Amino acid sequence: MKPDDSVLRVYGRWREQYLVAIPGRPSWTLTHVYDAPIPLSAPPGVGDMVQIIALSPAYYRAMYPYLYQHHTYDVYDPQLVGRVLGVRGEPDGGVVFAMEDERRVSTVGLVIIAVPPASDALGPSTESECPRRWLRELLSKERSRGGLETDAILLDDLGSEVTPIRVLRYPDPTNGYPNSWEKHRDRPVWRPWLE
């Protein structure tokens, strides 16, 4: 178990997304699924704080031949931080757990992380670590689709602390730019169905 004030950093590769109907919520919840090929520093437990750091293969940005032969990853922050809601252990040593995104910077509400088997830090979990039935059913459908990459190289320049919340601000198109609608307001509109 980790200290109460620490955050478990999970390096994951985004795999898929879907909508989940969570009991008691009026709308569907966008759920992202990540595979975690990098060994975790500690086993996840219900109530632990987790931050997802997403992995992107380095050969996506640099076409060096040696990058295709090694597990080399760039990292980026998808702004997903929250508490673990449930953990399910696999008989082979793999673990699947879910966390609820507390930052709400994005539209993602729930994150499922699948850790491949053969990780020394993780052991089989018990049924009591997943107290919600709907979550047990959801986690039972997920498994890791890759293997553990103990020799991976991470190009991580995010630091060891929890990354700050990023707020994206898009430029206002009406501020300082001529409005194309006003410029062409008196021009006739072609309506072929009226001819």
Short mmCIF file of N, CA and C in Angstrom, two decimals:
data_model
loop_
_atom_site.label_atom_id
_atom_site.label_comp_id
_atom_site.label_asym_id
_atom_site.label_seq_id
_atom_site.Cartn_x
_atom_site.Cartn_y
_atom_site.Cartn_z
N MET A 1 0.84 -1.19 0.00
CA MET A 1 0.00 0.00 0.00
C MET A 1 0.88 1.24 0.00
N LYS A 2 0.46 2.27 -0.72
CA LYS A 2 1.24 3.49 -0.79
C LYS A 2 0.86 4.44 0.34
N PRO A 3 1.73 5.41 0.65
CA PRO A 3 1.37 6.41 1.64
C PRO A 3 0.13 7.19 1.20
N ASP A 4 -0.62 7.72 2.17
CA ASP A 4 -1.89 8.38 1.86
C ASP A 4 -1.74 9.61 0.97
N ASP A 5 -0.61 10.33 1.10
CA ASP A 5 -0.47 11.57 0.35
C ASP A 5 0.14 11.38 -1.04
N SER A 6 0.50 10.17 -1.40
CA SER A 6 1.14 9.96 -2.70
C SER A 6 0.11 9.59 -3.76
N VAL A 7 0.50 9.80 -5.00
CA VAL A 7 -0.35 9.49 -6.14
C VAL A 7 0.36 8.43 -6.97
N LEU A 8 -0.34 7.37 -7.28
CA LEU A 8 0.22 6.30 -8.10
C LEU A 8 0.17 6.74 -9.56
N ARG A 9 1.34 6.82 -10.18
CA ARG A 9 1.42 7.21 -11.59
C ARG A 9 1.35 5.94 -12.44
N VAL A 10 0.39 5.91 -13.36
CA VAL A 10 0.20 4.76 -14.23
C VAL A 10 0.47 5.20 -15.67
N TYR A 11 1.42 4.54 -16.30
CA TYR A 11 1.72 4.81 -17.70
C TYR A 11 0.88 3.87 -18.55
N GLY A 12 0.01 4.43 -19.37
CA GLY A 12 -0.92 3.60 -20.12
C GLY A 12 -1.04 3.99 -21.58
N ARG A 13 -1.35 3.00 -22.40
CA ARG A 13 -1.65 3.24 -23.82
C ARG A 13 -3.16 3.20 -23.99
N TRP A 14 -3.70 4.28 -24.55
CA TRP A 14 -5.14 4.36 -24.78
C TRP A 14 -5.54 3.26 -25.76
N ARG A 15 -6.63 2.56 -25.43
CA ARG A 15 -7.06 1.44 -26.27
C ARG A 15 -8.42 1.70 -26.92
N GLU A 16 -9.40 2.13 -26.13
CA GLU A 16 -10.74 2.32 -26.68
C GLU A 16 -11.56 3.19 -25.74
N GLN A 17 -12.74 3.56 -26.22
CA GLN A 17 -13.68 4.30 -25.39
C GLN A 17 -15.09 3.81 -25.68
N TYR A 18 -15.94 3.93 -24.67
CA TYR A 18 -17.35 3.60 -24.84
C TYR A 18 -18.15 4.29 -23.75
N LEU A 19 -19.47 4.24 -23.87
CA LEU A 19 -20.35 4.86 -22.88
C LEU A 19 -20.85 3.80 -21.92
N VAL A 20 -20.94 4.18 -20.64
CA VAL A 20 -21.38 3.26 -19.59
C VAL A 20 -22.55 3.91 -18.85
N ALA A 21 -23.58 3.13 -18.59
CA ALA A 21 -24.70 3.60 -17.77
C ALA A 21 -24.41 3.25 -16.32
N ILE A 22 -24.07 4.26 -15.53
CA ILE A 22 -23.78 4.05 -14.11
C ILE A 22 -25.06 4.25 -13.33
N PRO A 23 -25.43 3.30 -12.47
CA PRO A 23 -26.67 3.44 -11.70
C PRO A 23 -26.69 4.73 -10.88
N GLY A 24 -27.82 5.42 -10.93
CA GLY A 24 -27.98 6.65 -10.16
C GLY A 24 -27.56 7.90 -10.90
N ARG A 25 -27.02 7.77 -12.08
CA ARG A 25 -26.61 8.94 -12.85
C ARG A 25 -27.59 9.14 -14.01
N PRO A 26 -27.94 10.40 -14.28
CA PRO A 26 -28.96 10.65 -15.30
C PRO A 26 -28.49 10.46 -16.74
N SER A 27 -27.17 10.49 -16.97
CA SER A 27 -26.69 10.36 -18.35
C SER A 27 -25.57 9.33 -18.42
N TRP A 28 -25.23 8.96 -19.63
CA TRP A 28 -24.16 8.00 -19.87
C TRP A 28 -22.81 8.62 -19.50
N THR A 29 -21.87 7.77 -19.10
CA THR A 29 -20.54 8.23 -18.71
C THR A 29 -19.53 7.75 -19.75
N LEU A 30 -18.76 8.70 -20.29
CA LEU A 30 -17.71 8.35 -21.24
C LEU A 30 -16.59 7.64 -20.50
N THR A 31 -16.23 6.45 -20.97
CA THR A 31 -15.23 5.62 -20.32
C THR A 31 -14.08 5.36 -21.28
N HIS A 32 -12.85 5.60 -20.81
CA HIS A 32 -11.66 5.28 -21.59
C HIS A 32 -11.00 4.06 -21.00
N VAL A 33 -10.42 3.22 -21.87
CA VAL A 33 -9.72 2.01 -21.44
C VAL A 33 -8.26 2.15 -21.84
N TYR A 34 -7.37 1.90 -20.88
CA TYR A 34 -5.93 1.96 -21.10
C TYR A 34 -5.30 0.62 -20.77
N ASP A 35 -4.30 0.22 -21.56
CA ASP A 35 -3.42 -0.89 -21.20
C ASP A 35 -2.21 -0.28 -20.52
N ALA A 36 -1.73 -0.90 -19.45
CA ALA A 36 -0.59 -0.38 -18.69
C ALA A 36 0.60 -1.32 -18.84
N PRO A 37 1.42 -1.16 -19.90
CA PRO A 37 2.52 -2.09 -20.12
C PRO A 37 3.74 -1.83 -19.23
N ILE A 38 3.82 -0.66 -18.61
CA ILE A 38 4.96 -0.32 -17.76
C ILE A 38 4.64 -0.79 -16.34
N PRO A 39 5.58 -1.50 -15.67
CA PRO A 39 5.30 -1.99 -14.31
C PRO A 39 4.92 -0.86 -13.36
N LEU A 40 3.92 -1.12 -12.52
CA LEU A 40 3.46 -0.13 -11.54
C LEU A 40 4.41 -0.11 -10.35
N SER A 41 4.50 1.04 -9.68
CA SER A 41 5.38 1.15 -8.51
C SER A 41 4.75 0.54 -7.27
N ALA A 42 3.43 0.39 -7.26
CA ALA A 42 2.72 -0.19 -6.11
C ALA A 42 1.41 -0.77 -6.61
N PRO A 43 0.86 -1.76 -5.89
CA PRO A 43 -0.43 -2.30 -6.31
C PRO A 43 -1.55 -1.29 -6.03
N PRO A 44 -2.52 -1.17 -6.92
CA PRO A 44 -3.63 -0.24 -6.68
C PRO A 44 -4.61 -0.81 -5.67
N GLY A 45 -5.17 0.07 -4.87
CA GLY A 45 -6.18 -0.33 -3.91
C GLY A 45 -7.35 0.64 -3.97
N VAL A 46 -8.50 0.20 -3.52
CA VAL A 46 -9.68 1.06 -3.53
C VAL A 46 -9.41 2.30 -2.68
N GLY A 47 -9.69 3.47 -3.25
CA GLY A 47 -9.47 4.73 -2.56
C GLY A 47 -8.13 5.38 -2.86
N ASP A 48 -7.20 4.67 -3.50
CA ASP A 48 -5.90 5.25 -3.84
C ASP A 48 -6.06 6.29 -4.95
N MET A 49 -5.25 7.34 -4.88
CA MET A 49 -5.21 8.35 -5.95
C MET A 49 -4.32 7.84 -7.07
N VAL A 50 -4.79 8.01 -8.31
CA VAL A 50 -4.06 7.54 -9.49
C VAL A 50 -4.04 8.67 -10.52
N GLN A 51 -2.89 8.82 -11.18
CA GLN A 51 -2.80 9.73 -12.32
C GLN A 51 -2.39 8.92 -13.54
N ILE A 52 -3.13 9.10 -14.63
CA ILE A 52 -2.81 8.42 -15.88
C ILE A 52 -1.86 9.30 -16.68
N ILE A 53 -0.75 8.73 -17.10
CA ILE A 53 0.16 9.37 -18.04
C ILE A 53 0.13 8.52 -19.30
N ALA A 54 -0.29 9.11 -20.40
CA ALA A 54 -0.49 8.35 -21.63
C ALA A 54 0.82 8.17 -22.39
N LEU A 55 0.94 7.02 -23.03
CA LEU A 55 2.12 6.66 -23.81
C LEU A 55 1.83 6.79 -25.29
N SER A 56 2.80 7.27 -26.02
CA SER A 56 2.72 7.36 -27.47
C SER A 56 4.05 6.86 -28.02
N PRO A 57 4.04 5.88 -28.91
CA PRO A 57 5.32 5.38 -29.45
C PRO A 57 6.15 6.50 -30.05
N ALA A 58 7.44 6.52 -29.71
CA ALA A 58 8.31 7.60 -30.17
C ALA A 58 8.47 7.61 -31.69
N TYR A 59 8.28 6.48 -32.34
CA TYR A 59 8.42 6.47 -33.79
C TYR A 59 7.28 7.19 -34.49
N TYR A 60 6.24 7.61 -33.76
CA TYR A 60 5.20 8.43 -34.37
C TYR A 60 5.74 9.80 -34.78
N ARG A 61 6.74 10.30 -34.05
CA ARG A 61 7.26 11.63 -34.33
C ARG A 61 8.65 11.63 -34.94
N ALA A 62 9.38 10.53 -34.82
CA ALA A 62 10.74 10.47 -35.35
C ALA A 62 10.92 9.14 -36.08
N MET A 63 11.32 9.20 -37.30
CA MET A 63 11.43 7.99 -38.12
C MET A 63 12.84 7.38 -38.05
N TYR A 64 13.32 7.12 -36.86
CA TYR A 64 14.61 6.46 -36.71
C TYR A 64 14.39 4.96 -36.66
N PRO A 65 15.16 4.19 -37.43
CA PRO A 65 14.93 2.73 -37.49
C PRO A 65 15.03 2.03 -36.13
N TYR A 66 15.93 2.48 -35.26
CA TYR A 66 16.08 1.78 -33.97
C TYR A 66 14.85 1.95 -33.08
N LEU A 67 14.04 2.96 -33.30
CA LEU A 67 12.84 3.15 -32.48
C LEU A 67 11.79 2.08 -32.77
N TYR A 68 11.83 1.48 -33.95
CA TYR A 68 10.88 0.41 -34.28
C TYR A 68 11.22 -0.89 -33.56
N GLN A 69 12.47 -1.04 -33.13
CA GLN A 69 12.91 -2.28 -32.50
C GLN A 69 12.85 -2.22 -30.98
N HIS A 70 12.74 -1.06 -30.41
CA HIS A 70 12.72 -0.91 -28.96
C HIS A 70 11.39 -0.30 -28.52
N HIS A 71 11.02 -0.57 -27.30
CA HIS A 71 9.81 0.04 -26.73
C HIS A 71 10.20 1.41 -26.18
N THR A 72 10.13 2.43 -27.02
CA THR A 72 10.46 3.79 -26.63
C THR A 72 9.19 4.62 -26.76
N TYR A 73 8.85 5.34 -25.67
CA TYR A 73 7.59 6.07 -25.65
C TYR A 73 7.79 7.53 -25.29
N ASP A 74 7.07 8.40 -25.98
CA ASP A 74 6.84 9.76 -25.51
C ASP A 74 5.67 9.68 -24.55
N VAL A 75 5.59 10.63 -23.64
CA VAL A 75 4.46 10.66 -22.71
C VAL A 75 3.73 11.99 -22.86
N TYR A 76 2.44 11.97 -22.55
CA TYR A 76 1.66 13.19 -22.49
C TYR A 76 0.62 13.04 -21.40
N ASP A 77 0.13 14.16 -20.93
CA ASP A 77 -0.79 14.17 -19.80
C ASP A 77 -2.22 14.34 -20.30
N PRO A 78 -3.05 13.29 -20.21
CA PRO A 78 -4.45 13.42 -20.64
C PRO A 78 -5.34 14.06 -19.58
N GLN A 79 -4.74 14.53 -18.47
CA GLN A 79 -5.47 15.21 -17.39
C GLN A 79 -6.49 14.29 -16.72
N LEU A 80 -6.10 13.05 -16.45
CA LEU A 80 -6.98 12.08 -15.78
C LEU A 80 -6.38 11.74 -14.42
N VAL A 81 -6.99 12.25 -13.37
CA VAL A 81 -6.56 12.00 -11.99
C VAL A 81 -7.80 11.68 -11.17
N GLY A 82 -7.71 10.64 -10.35
CA GLY A 82 -8.87 10.30 -9.52
C GLY A 82 -8.59 9.13 -8.60
N ARG A 83 -9.63 8.73 -7.89
CA ARG A 83 -9.52 7.63 -6.92
C ARG A 83 -9.98 6.32 -7.53
N VAL A 84 -9.32 5.24 -7.09
CA VAL A 84 -9.67 3.91 -7.55
C VAL A 84 -11.01 3.51 -6.95
N LEU A 85 -11.94 3.07 -7.80
CA LEU A 85 -13.26 2.64 -7.35
C LEU A 85 -13.33 1.14 -7.10
N GLY A 86 -12.57 0.37 -7.86
CA GLY A 86 -12.61 -1.08 -7.73
C GLY A 86 -11.42 -1.73 -8.40
N VAL A 87 -11.02 -2.89 -7.86
CA VAL A 87 -9.88 -3.64 -8.39
C VAL A 87 -10.30 -5.09 -8.56
N ARG A 88 -9.94 -5.68 -9.70
CA ARG A 88 -10.21 -7.09 -9.93
C ARG A 88 -8.92 -7.77 -10.36
N GLY A 89 -8.56 -8.82 -9.63
CA GLY A 89 -7.35 -9.57 -9.95
C GLY A 89 -7.65 -10.73 -10.88
N GLU A 90 -6.70 -11.05 -11.72
CA GLU A 90 -6.81 -12.19 -12.64
C GLU A 90 -6.09 -13.39 -12.03
N PRO A 91 -6.49 -14.59 -12.35
CA PRO A 91 -5.78 -15.77 -11.84
C PRO A 91 -4.32 -15.83 -12.29
N ASP A 92 -4.02 -15.24 -13.46
CA ASP A 92 -2.64 -15.27 -13.96
C ASP A 92 -1.78 -14.13 -13.42
N GLY A 93 -2.32 -13.29 -12.55
CA GLY A 93 -1.56 -12.19 -11.95
C GLY A 93 -1.85 -10.83 -12.55
N GLY A 94 -2.60 -10.77 -13.63
CA GLY A 94 -2.98 -9.48 -14.18
C GLY A 94 -4.02 -8.80 -13.31
N VAL A 95 -4.14 -7.51 -13.46
CA VAL A 95 -5.08 -6.73 -12.65
C VAL A 95 -5.82 -5.75 -13.55
N VAL A 96 -7.10 -5.58 -13.30
CA VAL A 96 -7.90 -4.56 -13.97
C VAL A 96 -8.52 -3.71 -12.88
N PHE A 97 -8.37 -2.39 -13.00
CA PHE A 97 -8.99 -1.52 -12.00
C PHE A 97 -9.59 -0.30 -12.68
N ALA A 98 -10.52 0.34 -11.96
CA ALA A 98 -11.23 1.51 -12.49
C ALA A 98 -11.04 2.68 -11.56
N MET A 99 -10.94 3.86 -12.15
CA MET A 99 -10.87 5.10 -11.37
C MET A 99 -11.84 6.11 -11.96
N GLU A 100 -12.36 6.95 -11.08
CA GLU A 100 -13.25 8.02 -11.52
C GLU A 100 -12.44 9.29 -11.67
N ASP A 101 -12.55 9.95 -12.81
CA ASP A 101 -11.80 11.17 -13.06
C ASP A 101 -12.37 12.29 -12.21
N GLU A 102 -11.53 12.86 -11.33
CA GLU A 102 -11.98 13.92 -10.44
C GLU A 102 -11.70 15.31 -10.99
N ARG A 103 -10.85 15.41 -11.98
CA ARG A 103 -10.51 16.73 -12.51
C ARG A 103 -11.61 17.30 -13.40
N ARG A 104 -12.26 16.47 -14.15
CA ARG A 104 -13.34 16.88 -15.05
C ARG A 104 -12.90 17.95 -16.05
N VAL A 105 -11.61 17.92 -16.43
CA VAL A 105 -11.13 18.83 -17.46
C VAL A 105 -11.63 18.35 -18.82
N SER A 106 -11.70 17.04 -18.99
CA SER A 106 -12.20 16.46 -20.23
C SER A 106 -13.59 15.88 -19.97
N THR A 107 -14.16 15.25 -20.96
CA THR A 107 -15.48 14.65 -20.81
C THR A 107 -15.41 13.22 -20.31
N VAL A 108 -14.21 12.72 -20.03
CA VAL A 108 -14.04 11.35 -19.55
C VAL A 108 -14.43 11.30 -18.07
N GLY A 109 -15.33 10.38 -17.73
CA GLY A 109 -15.78 10.26 -16.35
C GLY A 109 -15.20 9.06 -15.64
N LEU A 110 -14.92 8.00 -16.39
CA LEU A 110 -14.43 6.75 -15.80
C LEU A 110 -13.28 6.24 -16.65
N VAL A 111 -12.24 5.72 -15.98
CA VAL A 111 -11.07 5.17 -16.67
C VAL A 111 -10.85 3.75 -16.18
N ILE A 112 -10.68 2.83 -17.11
CA ILE A 112 -10.37 1.44 -16.77
C ILE A 112 -8.94 1.16 -17.21
N ILE A 113 -8.14 0.62 -16.30
CA ILE A 113 -6.74 0.33 -16.57
C ILE A 113 -6.52 -1.17 -16.47
N ALA A 114 -5.97 -1.77 -17.52
CA ALA A 114 -5.70 -3.21 -17.55
C ALA A 114 -4.19 -3.41 -17.47
N VAL A 115 -3.73 -4.07 -16.40
CA VAL A 115 -2.31 -4.33 -16.19
C VAL A 115 -2.04 -5.78 -16.58
N PRO A 116 -1.04 -6.01 -17.43
CA PRO A 116 -0.77 -7.39 -17.86
C PRO A 116 -0.22 -8.26 -16.73
N PRO A 117 -0.28 -9.57 -16.89
CA PRO A 117 0.23 -10.47 -15.86
C PRO A 117 1.75 -10.41 -15.74
N ALA A 118 2.25 -11.07 -14.70
CA ALA A 118 3.68 -11.20 -14.42
C ALA A 118 4.30 -9.94 -13.86
N SER A 119 3.52 -9.10 -13.24
CA SER A 119 4.06 -7.93 -12.55
C SER A 119 4.28 -8.31 -11.09
N ASP A 120 5.50 -8.19 -10.62
CA ASP A 120 5.83 -8.61 -9.26
C ASP A 120 5.13 -7.78 -8.20
N ALA A 121 4.80 -6.53 -8.52
CA ALA A 121 4.21 -5.65 -7.51
C ALA A 121 2.74 -5.94 -7.28
N LEU A 122 2.12 -6.73 -8.14
CA LEU A 122 0.68 -6.93 -8.04
C LEU A 122 0.36 -8.38 -7.73
N GLY A 123 -0.57 -8.55 -6.86
CA GLY A 123 -1.02 -9.91 -6.55
C GLY A 123 -2.50 -10.02 -6.84
N PRO A 124 -3.05 -11.23 -6.73
CA PRO A 124 -4.48 -11.38 -6.99
C PRO A 124 -5.31 -10.58 -5.99
N SER A 125 -6.36 -9.98 -6.46
CA SER A 125 -7.19 -9.18 -5.57
C SER A 125 -8.35 -10.02 -5.05
N THR A 126 -9.03 -9.48 -4.10
CA THR A 126 -10.17 -10.19 -3.52
C THR A 126 -11.46 -9.54 -4.00
N GLU A 127 -12.57 -10.22 -3.81
CA GLU A 127 -13.87 -9.71 -4.23
C GLU A 127 -14.23 -8.43 -3.48
N SER A 128 -13.75 -8.28 -2.25
CA SER A 128 -14.11 -7.11 -1.45
C SER A 128 -13.47 -5.83 -1.97
N GLU A 129 -12.51 -5.93 -2.91
CA GLU A 129 -11.88 -4.72 -3.45
C GLU A 129 -12.69 -4.10 -4.58
N CYS A 130 -13.82 -4.70 -4.89
CA CYS A 130 -14.72 -4.13 -5.89
C CYS A 130 -16.13 -4.16 -5.31
N PRO A 131 -16.47 -3.18 -4.48
CA PRO A 131 -17.73 -3.23 -3.74
C PRO A 131 -18.99 -3.03 -4.58
N ARG A 132 -18.88 -2.46 -5.76
CA ARG A 132 -20.08 -2.18 -6.56
C ARG A 132 -20.29 -3.27 -7.60
N ARG A 133 -21.50 -3.81 -7.66
CA ARG A 133 -21.79 -4.91 -8.58
C ARG A 133 -21.66 -4.49 -10.05
N TRP A 134 -22.17 -3.31 -10.42
CA TRP A 134 -22.08 -2.86 -11.81
C TRP A 134 -20.63 -2.73 -12.24
N LEU A 135 -19.76 -2.33 -11.29
CA LEU A 135 -18.34 -2.17 -11.62
C LEU A 135 -17.65 -3.53 -11.74
N ARG A 136 -18.04 -4.48 -10.89
CA ARG A 136 -17.49 -5.85 -11.01
C ARG A 136 -17.81 -6.43 -12.38
N GLU A 137 -19.06 -6.23 -12.83
CA GLU A 137 -19.46 -6.74 -14.14
C GLU A 137 -18.68 -6.04 -15.26
N LEU A 138 -18.47 -4.74 -15.13
CA LEU A 138 -17.73 -4.00 -16.13
C LEU A 138 -16.27 -4.45 -16.18
N LEU A 139 -15.64 -4.59 -15.02
CA LEU A 139 -14.23 -5.00 -14.98
C LEU A 139 -14.03 -6.43 -15.44
N SER A 140 -15.05 -7.28 -15.28
CA SER A 140 -14.90 -8.68 -15.69
C SER A 140 -14.81 -8.81 -17.21
N LYS A 141 -15.21 -7.78 -17.95
CA LYS A 141 -15.17 -7.83 -19.41
C LYS A 141 -13.83 -7.37 -19.98
N GLU A 142 -12.98 -6.78 -19.15
CA GLU A 142 -11.73 -6.21 -19.64
C GLU A 142 -10.53 -7.06 -19.23
N ARG A 143 -9.55 -7.12 -20.12
CA ARG A 143 -8.26 -7.77 -19.86
C ARG A 143 -7.19 -6.99 -20.62
N SER A 144 -5.96 -7.12 -20.16
CA SER A 144 -4.86 -6.49 -20.87
C SER A 144 -4.64 -7.20 -22.20
N ARG A 145 -4.39 -6.43 -23.23
CA ARG A 145 -4.18 -7.01 -24.56
C ARG A 145 -2.70 -7.04 -24.95
N GLY A 146 -1.84 -6.65 -24.06
CA GLY A 146 -0.41 -6.64 -24.37
C GLY A 146 0.36 -7.27 -23.23
N GLY A 147 1.66 -7.26 -23.35
CA GLY A 147 2.51 -7.80 -22.31
C GLY A 147 3.19 -6.70 -21.52
N LEU A 148 3.87 -7.11 -20.47
CA LEU A 148 4.61 -6.18 -19.63
C LEU A 148 5.91 -5.80 -20.35
N GLU A 149 6.24 -4.53 -20.37
CA GLU A 149 7.44 -4.05 -21.05
C GLU A 149 8.41 -3.51 -20.02
N THR A 150 9.20 -4.38 -19.43
CA THR A 150 10.14 -3.97 -18.38
C THR A 150 11.34 -3.23 -18.94
N ASP A 151 11.62 -3.38 -20.23
CA ASP A 151 12.78 -2.72 -20.84
C ASP A 151 12.40 -1.45 -21.60
N ALA A 152 11.21 -0.95 -21.41
CA ALA A 152 10.75 0.23 -22.14
C ALA A 152 11.52 1.48 -21.71
N ILE A 153 11.70 2.38 -22.66
CA ILE A 153 12.35 3.66 -22.41
C ILE A 153 11.27 4.73 -22.49
N LEU A 154 11.14 5.52 -21.40
CA LEU A 154 10.14 6.58 -21.35
C LEU A 154 10.82 7.93 -21.50
N LEU A 155 10.38 8.72 -22.44
CA LEU A 155 10.88 10.08 -22.62
C LEU A 155 9.95 11.00 -21.83
N ASP A 156 10.09 10.94 -20.51
CA ASP A 156 9.16 11.60 -19.58
C ASP A 156 9.79 12.87 -19.04
N ASP A 157 9.27 14.01 -19.44
CA ASP A 157 9.75 15.28 -18.92
C ASP A 157 8.67 15.99 -18.09
N LEU A 158 7.71 15.23 -17.59
CA LEU A 158 6.60 15.81 -16.83
C LEU A 158 6.93 16.00 -15.36
N GLY A 159 8.03 15.44 -14.88
CA GLY A 159 8.37 15.53 -13.46
C GLY A 159 7.70 14.43 -12.67
N SER A 160 8.00 14.37 -11.38
CA SER A 160 7.48 13.28 -10.56
C SER A 160 6.21 13.66 -9.80
N GLU A 161 5.88 14.94 -9.74
CA GLU A 161 4.69 15.39 -9.03
C GLU A 161 3.46 15.28 -9.94
N VAL A 162 2.29 15.41 -9.34
CA VAL A 162 1.06 15.44 -10.12
C VAL A 162 1.09 16.68 -11.01
N THR A 163 0.80 16.49 -12.28
CA THR A 163 0.85 17.60 -13.21
C THR A 163 -0.28 18.58 -12.93
N PRO A 164 -0.05 19.87 -13.17
CA PRO A 164 -1.10 20.86 -12.92
C PRO A 164 -2.22 20.74 -13.95
N ILE A 165 -3.36 21.28 -13.59
CA ILE A 165 -4.51 21.29 -14.51
C ILE A 165 -4.22 22.26 -15.64
N ARG A 166 -4.41 21.80 -16.84
CA ARG A 166 -4.22 22.63 -18.02
C ARG A 166 -5.59 23.09 -18.51
N VAL A 167 -5.68 24.36 -18.80
CA VAL A 167 -6.93 24.90 -19.34
C VAL A 167 -6.64 25.36 -20.75
N LEU A 168 -7.34 24.79 -21.69
CA LEU A 168 -7.16 25.18 -23.09
C LEU A 168 -8.10 26.33 -23.40
N ARG A 169 -7.54 27.38 -23.92
CA ARG A 169 -8.36 28.53 -24.31
C ARG A 169 -8.18 28.75 -25.81
N TYR A 170 -9.27 28.65 -26.51
CA TYR A 170 -9.23 28.85 -27.95
C TYR A 170 -9.40 30.33 -28.25
N PRO A 171 -8.78 30.83 -29.31
CA PRO A 171 -8.94 32.24 -29.64
C PRO A 171 -10.38 32.56 -30.03
N ASP A 172 -10.81 33.73 -29.66
CA ASP A 172 -12.16 34.18 -30.00
C ASP A 172 -12.15 34.67 -31.45
N PRO A 173 -12.88 34.01 -32.33
CA PRO A 173 -12.82 34.40 -33.74
C PRO A 173 -13.44 35.76 -34.03
N THR A 174 -14.23 36.29 -33.11
CA THR A 174 -14.85 37.60 -33.34
C THR A 174 -14.01 38.74 -32.79
N ASN A 175 -12.94 38.44 -32.10
CA ASN A 175 -12.12 39.47 -31.48
C ASN A 175 -11.01 39.90 -32.45
N GLY A 176 -11.17 41.06 -33.07
CA GLY A 176 -10.14 41.60 -33.94
C GLY A 176 -10.15 41.08 -35.36
N TYR A 177 -11.08 40.23 -35.70
CA TYR A 177 -11.16 39.71 -37.06
C TYR A 177 -12.44 40.21 -37.71
N PRO A 178 -12.40 40.54 -39.00
CA PRO A 178 -13.65 40.95 -39.66
C PRO A 178 -14.60 39.76 -39.76
N ASN A 179 -15.83 40.03 -39.45
CA ASN A 179 -16.83 38.97 -39.52
C ASN A 179 -17.25 38.78 -40.97
N SER A 180 -17.04 37.59 -41.48
CA SER A 180 -17.32 37.34 -42.90
C SER A 180 -18.82 37.49 -43.20
N TRP A 181 -19.68 37.22 -42.23
CA TRP A 181 -21.11 37.35 -42.46
C TRP A 181 -21.49 38.82 -42.67
N GLU A 182 -20.94 39.70 -41.85
CA GLU A 182 -21.24 41.11 -42.00
C GLU A 182 -20.68 41.67 -43.30
N LYS A 183 -19.53 41.16 -43.70
CA LYS A 183 -18.89 41.63 -44.92
C LYS A 183 -19.72 41.28 -46.16
N HIS A 184 -20.38 40.13 -46.15
CA HIS A 184 -21.14 39.67 -47.30
C HIS A 184 -22.65 39.65 -47.04
N ARG A 185 -23.11 40.48 -46.12
CA ARG A 185 -24.51 40.46 -45.72
C ARG A 185 -25.46 40.84 -46.86
N ASP A 186 -25.10 41.79 -47.70
CA ASP A 186 -26.00 42.26 -48.75
C ASP A 186 -25.91 41.42 -50.02
N ARG A 187 -25.07 40.46 -50.06
CA ARG A 187 -24.92 39.61 -51.25
C ARG A 187 -26.11 38.64 -51.33
N PRO A 188 -26.66 38.42 -52.54
CA PRO A 188 -27.79 37.49 -52.65
C PRO A 188 -27.35 36.05 -52.39
N VAL A 189 -28.24 35.29 -51.81
CA VAL A 189 -27.98 33.89 -51.52
C VAL A 189 -28.62 33.05 -52.61
N TRP A 190 -27.85 32.15 -53.18
CA TRP A 190 -28.36 31.30 -54.26
C TRP A 190 -29.16 30.16 -53.67
N ARG A 191 -30.44 30.06 -54.06
CA ARG A 191 -31.33 29.00 -53.59
C ARG A 191 -31.90 28.30 -54.82
N PRO A 192 -31.24 27.24 -55.30
CA PRO A 192 -31.68 26.60 -56.55
C PRO A 192 -33.06 25.97 -56.46
N TRP A 193 -33.51 25.60 -55.29
CA TRP A 193 -34.83 24.97 -55.18
C TRP A 193 -35.97 25.96 -55.38
N LEU A 194 -35.67 27.27 -55.36
CA LEU A 194 -36.69 28.29 -55.59
C LEU A 194 -36.79 28.69 -57.05
N GLU A 195 -35.85 28.26 -57.86
CA GLU A 195 -35.85 28.66 -59.27
C GLU A 195 -36.75 27.78 -60.10
#
